[in-house]
mmCIF file of C-alpha atoms and ligand atoms in Angstrom:
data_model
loop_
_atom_site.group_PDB
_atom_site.id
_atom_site.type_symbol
_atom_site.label_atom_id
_atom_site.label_comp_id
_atom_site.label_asym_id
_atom_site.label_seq_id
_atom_site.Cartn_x
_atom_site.Cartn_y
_atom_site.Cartn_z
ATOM 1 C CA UNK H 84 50.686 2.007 -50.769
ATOM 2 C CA UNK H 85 50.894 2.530 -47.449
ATOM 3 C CA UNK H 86 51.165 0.451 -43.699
ATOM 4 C CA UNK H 87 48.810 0.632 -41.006
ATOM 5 C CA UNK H 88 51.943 1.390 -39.021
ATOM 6 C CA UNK H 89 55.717 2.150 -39.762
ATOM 7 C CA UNK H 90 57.339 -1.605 -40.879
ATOM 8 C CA UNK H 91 59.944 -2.681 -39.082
ATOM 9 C CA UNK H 92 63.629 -1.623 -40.241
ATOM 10 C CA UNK H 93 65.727 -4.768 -42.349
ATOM 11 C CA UNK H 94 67.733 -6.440 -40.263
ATOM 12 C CA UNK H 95 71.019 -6.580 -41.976
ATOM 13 C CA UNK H 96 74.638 -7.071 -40.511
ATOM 14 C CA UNK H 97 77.621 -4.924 -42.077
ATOM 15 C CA UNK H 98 80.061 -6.612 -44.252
ATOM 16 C CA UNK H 99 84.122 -6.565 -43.747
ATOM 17 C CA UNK H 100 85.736 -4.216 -46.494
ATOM 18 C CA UNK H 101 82.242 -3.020 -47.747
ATOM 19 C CA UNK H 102 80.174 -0.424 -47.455
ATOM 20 C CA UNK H 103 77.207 -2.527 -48.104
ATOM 21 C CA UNK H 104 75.471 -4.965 -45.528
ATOM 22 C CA UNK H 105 74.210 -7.964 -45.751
ATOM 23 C CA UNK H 106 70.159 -8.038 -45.257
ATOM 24 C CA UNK H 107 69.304 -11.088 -42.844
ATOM 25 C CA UNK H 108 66.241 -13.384 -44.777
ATOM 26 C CA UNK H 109 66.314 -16.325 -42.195
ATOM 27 C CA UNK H 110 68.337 -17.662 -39.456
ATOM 28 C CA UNK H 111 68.853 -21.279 -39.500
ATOM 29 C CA UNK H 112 70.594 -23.274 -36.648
ATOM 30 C CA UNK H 113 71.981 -26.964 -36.684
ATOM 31 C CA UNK H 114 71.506 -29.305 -33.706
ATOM 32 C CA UNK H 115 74.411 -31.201 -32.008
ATOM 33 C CA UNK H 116 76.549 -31.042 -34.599
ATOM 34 C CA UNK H 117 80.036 -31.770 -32.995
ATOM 35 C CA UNK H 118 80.679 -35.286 -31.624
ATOM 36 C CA UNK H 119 81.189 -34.060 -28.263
ATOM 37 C CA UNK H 120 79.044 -30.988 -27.790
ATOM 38 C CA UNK H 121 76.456 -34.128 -28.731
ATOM 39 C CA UNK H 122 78.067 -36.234 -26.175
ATOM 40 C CA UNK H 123 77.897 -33.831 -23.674
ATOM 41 C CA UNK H 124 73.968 -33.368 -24.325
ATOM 42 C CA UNK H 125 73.960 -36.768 -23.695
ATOM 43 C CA UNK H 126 73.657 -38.215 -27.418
ATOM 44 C CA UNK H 127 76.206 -40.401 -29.229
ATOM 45 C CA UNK H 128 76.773 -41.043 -32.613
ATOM 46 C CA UNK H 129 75.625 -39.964 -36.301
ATOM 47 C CA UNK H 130 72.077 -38.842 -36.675
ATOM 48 C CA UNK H 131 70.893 -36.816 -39.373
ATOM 49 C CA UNK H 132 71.249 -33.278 -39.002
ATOM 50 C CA UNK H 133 68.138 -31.282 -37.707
ATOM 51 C CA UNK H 134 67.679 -27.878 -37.755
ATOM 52 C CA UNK H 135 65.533 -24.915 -35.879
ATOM 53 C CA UNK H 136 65.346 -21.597 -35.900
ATOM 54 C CA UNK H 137 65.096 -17.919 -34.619
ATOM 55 C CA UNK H 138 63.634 -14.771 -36.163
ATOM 56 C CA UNK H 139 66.196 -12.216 -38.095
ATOM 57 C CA UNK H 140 65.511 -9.787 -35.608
ATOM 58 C CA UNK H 141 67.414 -12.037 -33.218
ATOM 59 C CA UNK H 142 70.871 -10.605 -34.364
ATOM 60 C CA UNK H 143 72.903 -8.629 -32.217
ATOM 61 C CA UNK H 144 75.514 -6.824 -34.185
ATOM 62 C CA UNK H 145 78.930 -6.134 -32.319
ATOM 63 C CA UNK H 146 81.449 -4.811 -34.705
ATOM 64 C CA UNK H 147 84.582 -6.280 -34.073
ATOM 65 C CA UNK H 148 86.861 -5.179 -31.562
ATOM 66 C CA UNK H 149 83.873 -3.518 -29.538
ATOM 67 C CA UNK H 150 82.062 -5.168 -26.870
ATOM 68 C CA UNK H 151 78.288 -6.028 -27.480
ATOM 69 C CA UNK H 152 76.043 -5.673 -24.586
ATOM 70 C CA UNK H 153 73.311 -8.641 -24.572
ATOM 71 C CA UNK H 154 70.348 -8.444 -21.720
ATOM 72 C CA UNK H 155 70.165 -11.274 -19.864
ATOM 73 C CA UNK H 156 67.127 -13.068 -21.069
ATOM 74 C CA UNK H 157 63.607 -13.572 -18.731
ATOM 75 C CA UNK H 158 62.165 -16.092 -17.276
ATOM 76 C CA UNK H 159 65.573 -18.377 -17.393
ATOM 77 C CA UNK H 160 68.194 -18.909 -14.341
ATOM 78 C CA UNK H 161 70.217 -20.852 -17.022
ATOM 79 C CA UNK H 162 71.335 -18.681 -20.125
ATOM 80 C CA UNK H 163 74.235 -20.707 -21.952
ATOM 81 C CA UNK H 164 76.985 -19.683 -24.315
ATOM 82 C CA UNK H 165 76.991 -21.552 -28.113
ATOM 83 C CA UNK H 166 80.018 -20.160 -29.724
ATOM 84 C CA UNK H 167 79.580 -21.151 -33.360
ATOM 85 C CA UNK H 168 80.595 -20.395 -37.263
ATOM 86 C CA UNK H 169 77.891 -18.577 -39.105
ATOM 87 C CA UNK H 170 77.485 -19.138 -42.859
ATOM 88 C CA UNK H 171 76.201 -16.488 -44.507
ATOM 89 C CA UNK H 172 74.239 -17.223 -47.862
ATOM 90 C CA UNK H 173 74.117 -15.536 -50.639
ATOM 91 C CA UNK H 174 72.557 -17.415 -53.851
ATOM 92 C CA UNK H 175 69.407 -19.279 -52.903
ATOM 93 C CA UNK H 176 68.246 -22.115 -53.958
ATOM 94 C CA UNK H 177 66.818 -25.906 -53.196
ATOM 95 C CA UNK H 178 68.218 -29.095 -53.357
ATOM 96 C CA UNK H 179 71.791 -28.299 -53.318
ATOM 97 C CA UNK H 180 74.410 -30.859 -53.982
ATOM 98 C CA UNK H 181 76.839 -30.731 -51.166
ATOM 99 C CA UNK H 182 79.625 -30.014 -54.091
ATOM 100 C CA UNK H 183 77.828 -26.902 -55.067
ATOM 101 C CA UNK H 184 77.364 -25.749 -51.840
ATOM 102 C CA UNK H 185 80.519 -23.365 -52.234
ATOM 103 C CA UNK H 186 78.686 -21.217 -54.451
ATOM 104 C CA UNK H 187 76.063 -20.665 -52.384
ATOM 105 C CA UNK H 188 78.177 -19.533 -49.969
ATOM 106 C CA UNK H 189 78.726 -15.332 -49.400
ATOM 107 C CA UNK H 190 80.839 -15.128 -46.305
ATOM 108 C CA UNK H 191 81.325 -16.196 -42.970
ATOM 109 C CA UNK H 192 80.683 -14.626 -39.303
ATOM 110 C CA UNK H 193 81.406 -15.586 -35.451
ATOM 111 C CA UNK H 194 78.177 -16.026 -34.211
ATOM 112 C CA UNK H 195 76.832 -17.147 -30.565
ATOM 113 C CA UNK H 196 73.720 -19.311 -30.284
ATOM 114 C CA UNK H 197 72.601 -17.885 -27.074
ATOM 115 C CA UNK H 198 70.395 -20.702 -24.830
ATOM 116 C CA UNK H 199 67.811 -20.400 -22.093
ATOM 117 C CA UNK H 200 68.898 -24.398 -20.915
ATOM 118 C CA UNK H 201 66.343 -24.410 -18.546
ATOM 119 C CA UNK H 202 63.495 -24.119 -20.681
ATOM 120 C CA UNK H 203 65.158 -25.878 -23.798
ATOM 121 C CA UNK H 204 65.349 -28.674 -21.144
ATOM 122 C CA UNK H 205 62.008 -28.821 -19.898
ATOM 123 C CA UNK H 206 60.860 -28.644 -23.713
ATOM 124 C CA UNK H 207 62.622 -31.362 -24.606
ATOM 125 C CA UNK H 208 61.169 -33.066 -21.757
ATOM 126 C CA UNK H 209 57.671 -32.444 -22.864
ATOM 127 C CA UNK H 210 58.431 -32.774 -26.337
ATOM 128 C CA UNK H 211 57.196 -29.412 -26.829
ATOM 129 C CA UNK H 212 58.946 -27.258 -29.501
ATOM 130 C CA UNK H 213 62.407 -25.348 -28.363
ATOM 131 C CA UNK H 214 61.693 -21.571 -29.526
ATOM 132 C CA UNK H 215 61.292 -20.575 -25.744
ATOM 133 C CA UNK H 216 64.566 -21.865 -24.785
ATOM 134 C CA UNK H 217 66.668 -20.585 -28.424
ATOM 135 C CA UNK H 218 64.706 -17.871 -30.334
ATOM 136 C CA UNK H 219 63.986 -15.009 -27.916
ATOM 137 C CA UNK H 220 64.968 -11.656 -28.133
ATOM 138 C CA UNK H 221 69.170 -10.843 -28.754
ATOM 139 C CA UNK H 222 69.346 -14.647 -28.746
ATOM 140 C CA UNK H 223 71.886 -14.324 -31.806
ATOM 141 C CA UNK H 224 74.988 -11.919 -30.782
ATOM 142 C CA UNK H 225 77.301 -11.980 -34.105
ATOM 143 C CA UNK H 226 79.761 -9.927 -35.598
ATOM 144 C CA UNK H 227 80.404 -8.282 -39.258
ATOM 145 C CA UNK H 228 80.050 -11.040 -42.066
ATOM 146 C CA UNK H 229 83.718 -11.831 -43.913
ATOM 147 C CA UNK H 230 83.391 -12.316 -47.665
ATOM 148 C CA UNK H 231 84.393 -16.062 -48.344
ATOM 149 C CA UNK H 232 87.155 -15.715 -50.476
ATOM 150 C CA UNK H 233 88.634 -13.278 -47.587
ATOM 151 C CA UNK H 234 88.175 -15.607 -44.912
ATOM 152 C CA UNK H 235 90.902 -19.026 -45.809
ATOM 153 C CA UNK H 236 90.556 -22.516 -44.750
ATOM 154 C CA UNK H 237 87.057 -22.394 -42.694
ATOM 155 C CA UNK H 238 87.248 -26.223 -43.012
ATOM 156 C CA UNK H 239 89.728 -26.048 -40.949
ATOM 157 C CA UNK H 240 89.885 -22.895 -38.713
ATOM 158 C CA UNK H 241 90.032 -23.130 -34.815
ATOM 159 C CA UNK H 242 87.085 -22.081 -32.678
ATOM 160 C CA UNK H 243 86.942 -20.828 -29.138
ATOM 161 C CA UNK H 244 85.226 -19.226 -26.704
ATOM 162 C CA UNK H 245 86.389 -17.616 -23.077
ATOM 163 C CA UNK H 246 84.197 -16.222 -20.552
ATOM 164 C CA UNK H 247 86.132 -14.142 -18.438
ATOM 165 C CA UNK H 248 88.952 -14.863 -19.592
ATOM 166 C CA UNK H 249 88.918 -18.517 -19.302
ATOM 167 C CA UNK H 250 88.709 -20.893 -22.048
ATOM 168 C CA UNK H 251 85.537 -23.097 -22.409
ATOM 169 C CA UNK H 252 85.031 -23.647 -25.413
ATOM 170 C CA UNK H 253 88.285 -24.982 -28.048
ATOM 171 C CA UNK H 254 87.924 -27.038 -30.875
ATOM 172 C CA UNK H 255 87.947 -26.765 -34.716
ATOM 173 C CA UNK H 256 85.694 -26.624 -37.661
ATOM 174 C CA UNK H 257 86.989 -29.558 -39.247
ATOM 175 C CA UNK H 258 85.433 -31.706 -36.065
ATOM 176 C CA UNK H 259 81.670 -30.534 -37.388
ATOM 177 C CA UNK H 260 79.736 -34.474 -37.971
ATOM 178 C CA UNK H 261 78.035 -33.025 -41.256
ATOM 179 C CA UNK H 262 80.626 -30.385 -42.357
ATOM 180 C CA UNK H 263 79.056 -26.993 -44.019
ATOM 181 C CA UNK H 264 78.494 -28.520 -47.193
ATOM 182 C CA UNK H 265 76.518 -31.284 -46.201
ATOM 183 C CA UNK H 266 74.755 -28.823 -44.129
ATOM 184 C CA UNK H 267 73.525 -26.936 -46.908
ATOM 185 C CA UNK H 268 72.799 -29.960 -48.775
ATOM 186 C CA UNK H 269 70.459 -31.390 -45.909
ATOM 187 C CA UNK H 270 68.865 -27.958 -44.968
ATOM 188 C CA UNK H 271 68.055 -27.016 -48.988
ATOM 189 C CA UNK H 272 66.167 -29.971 -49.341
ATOM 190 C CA UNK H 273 63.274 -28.942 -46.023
ATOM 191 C CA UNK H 274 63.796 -25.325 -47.135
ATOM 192 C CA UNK H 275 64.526 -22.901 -50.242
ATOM 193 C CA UNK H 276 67.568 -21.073 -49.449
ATOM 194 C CA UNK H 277 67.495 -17.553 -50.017
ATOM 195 C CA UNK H 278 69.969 -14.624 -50.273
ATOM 196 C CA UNK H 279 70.306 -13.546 -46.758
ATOM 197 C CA UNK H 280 70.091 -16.689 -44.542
ATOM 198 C CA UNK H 281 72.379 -17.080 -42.140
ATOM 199 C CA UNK H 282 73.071 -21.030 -41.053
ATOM 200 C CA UNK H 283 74.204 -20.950 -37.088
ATOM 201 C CA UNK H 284 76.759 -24.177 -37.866
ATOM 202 C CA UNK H 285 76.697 -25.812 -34.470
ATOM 203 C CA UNK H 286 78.724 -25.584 -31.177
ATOM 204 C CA UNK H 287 81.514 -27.682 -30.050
ATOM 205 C CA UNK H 288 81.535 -28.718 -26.700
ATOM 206 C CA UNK H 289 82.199 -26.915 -23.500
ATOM 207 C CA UNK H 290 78.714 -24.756 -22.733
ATOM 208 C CA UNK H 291 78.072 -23.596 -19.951
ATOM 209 C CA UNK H 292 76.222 -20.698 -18.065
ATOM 210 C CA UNK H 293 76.866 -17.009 -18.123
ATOM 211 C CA UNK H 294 75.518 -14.296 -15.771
ATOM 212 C CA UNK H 295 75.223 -10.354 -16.010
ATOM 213 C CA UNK H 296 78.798 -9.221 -15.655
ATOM 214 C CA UNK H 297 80.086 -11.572 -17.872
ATOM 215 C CA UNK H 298 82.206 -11.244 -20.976
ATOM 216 C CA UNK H 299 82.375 -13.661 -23.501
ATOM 217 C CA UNK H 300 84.965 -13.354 -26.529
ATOM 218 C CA UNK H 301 84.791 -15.985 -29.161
ATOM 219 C CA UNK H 302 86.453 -16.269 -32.204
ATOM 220 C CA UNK H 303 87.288 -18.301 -35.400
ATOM 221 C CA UNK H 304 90.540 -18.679 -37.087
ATOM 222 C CA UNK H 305 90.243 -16.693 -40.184
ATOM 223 C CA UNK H 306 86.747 -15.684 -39.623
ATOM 224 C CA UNK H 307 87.276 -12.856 -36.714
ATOM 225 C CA UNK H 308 86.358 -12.734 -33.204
ATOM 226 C CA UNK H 309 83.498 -11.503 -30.766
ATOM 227 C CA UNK H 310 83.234 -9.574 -27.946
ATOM 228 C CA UNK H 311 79.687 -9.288 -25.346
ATOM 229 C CA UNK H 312 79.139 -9.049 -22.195
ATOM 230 C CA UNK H 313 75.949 -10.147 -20.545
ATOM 231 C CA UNK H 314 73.798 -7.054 -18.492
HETATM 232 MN MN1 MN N 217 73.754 -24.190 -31.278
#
């Protein structure tokens, strides 16, 4: 068997303590899923969860403790910072009760769902569909993936993210509206999870722009932290 050209290499992100890595299948995000990141969008209340996504080849690996370099993105004047916890998957399936979501579950990551506002804006406007403004090209800096059991009380680990030094981003985990459970419930029933998704959990409020020269470092409590800088 051969290709009519060379296939592309597997993405695949390494994993804390191992020296195997984790092959990325999918990356799924969830929309506005912290009260006031949804607030701040200007939406109130419970709604369902809904999802998008971008292609594996999104990822930007920065091991921790280095800095990750991410181009800023084309045709945007408004790239904004998501800081959010990535769950990293890895036993498939569909229709997942939330109560066996656990076991689903291979580790965690820090993960920034990178956003060209502008256009997500004007897409939303038009009700045109938001890959231009969230699935383009480095769109998904992250760092290595922590095994679960390594990794404590997710449920309940802080969440941050500084940009230059100055906090814009602080909040916890445990302020998510559908928690990651729930998430994987919801998301298993549109889709059959596979080994190597990776579910981009949501932001908590406090986006906001970033331009070349700038260094974001996020972290989560028990998870591990994030270092890029925008060129
Ligand atoms: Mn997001």
């Amino acid at each position: 068997m051969s290709y009519v050209f060379d296939p592309p290499a597997v993405v695949a992100v390494p994993v804390t303590g191992s020296e195997s890595r984790f092959p990325v299948h999918r990356i799924y995000c969830v929309g506005r899923n912290y009260v006031e990141h949804a607030k701040e969008m200007g939406f109130t209340g419970r709604e369902p969860p809904f999802f998008f996504m971008k292609p594996a080849d999104a990822v930007l690996y920065v091991p921790e403790g280095a800095t990750g370099e991410m181009p800023y993105p084309s045709v945007t004047a408004d790239l904004h910072h998501e800081i959010e916890l990535v769950v990293a998957i890895g036993k498939g399936g569909r229709d997942i009760k939330a109560a066996d979501a656990a076991g689903h579950i291979f580790g965690y990551a820090v993960g920034l769902d990178m956003t060209r506002r502008d256009l997500q804006g004007e897409a939303k406007k038009q009700g045109r569909p938001w890959d231009v403004g969230k699935s383009f090209d480095h769109s998904a800096p992250m760092g290595p993936i922590r095994p679960a059991a390594q990794a404590g009380d997710v449920g309940n680990a802080a969440i941050a993210l500084s940009v230059n030094g100055q906090v814009r981003q602080s909040s916890n985990v445990s302020k998510l509206i559908w928690n990651i459970a729930e998430t994987i419930e919801h998301l298993s029933r549109l889709w059959e999870l596979r080994p190597g998704d990776l579910i981009f959990s949501g932001t908590p409020e406090g986006v906001g722009a970033v331009k070349a020269g700038d260094l974001m470092e996020g972290s989560v409590g028990g998870v591990g932290a994030l270092k890029v800088k925008v060129v």
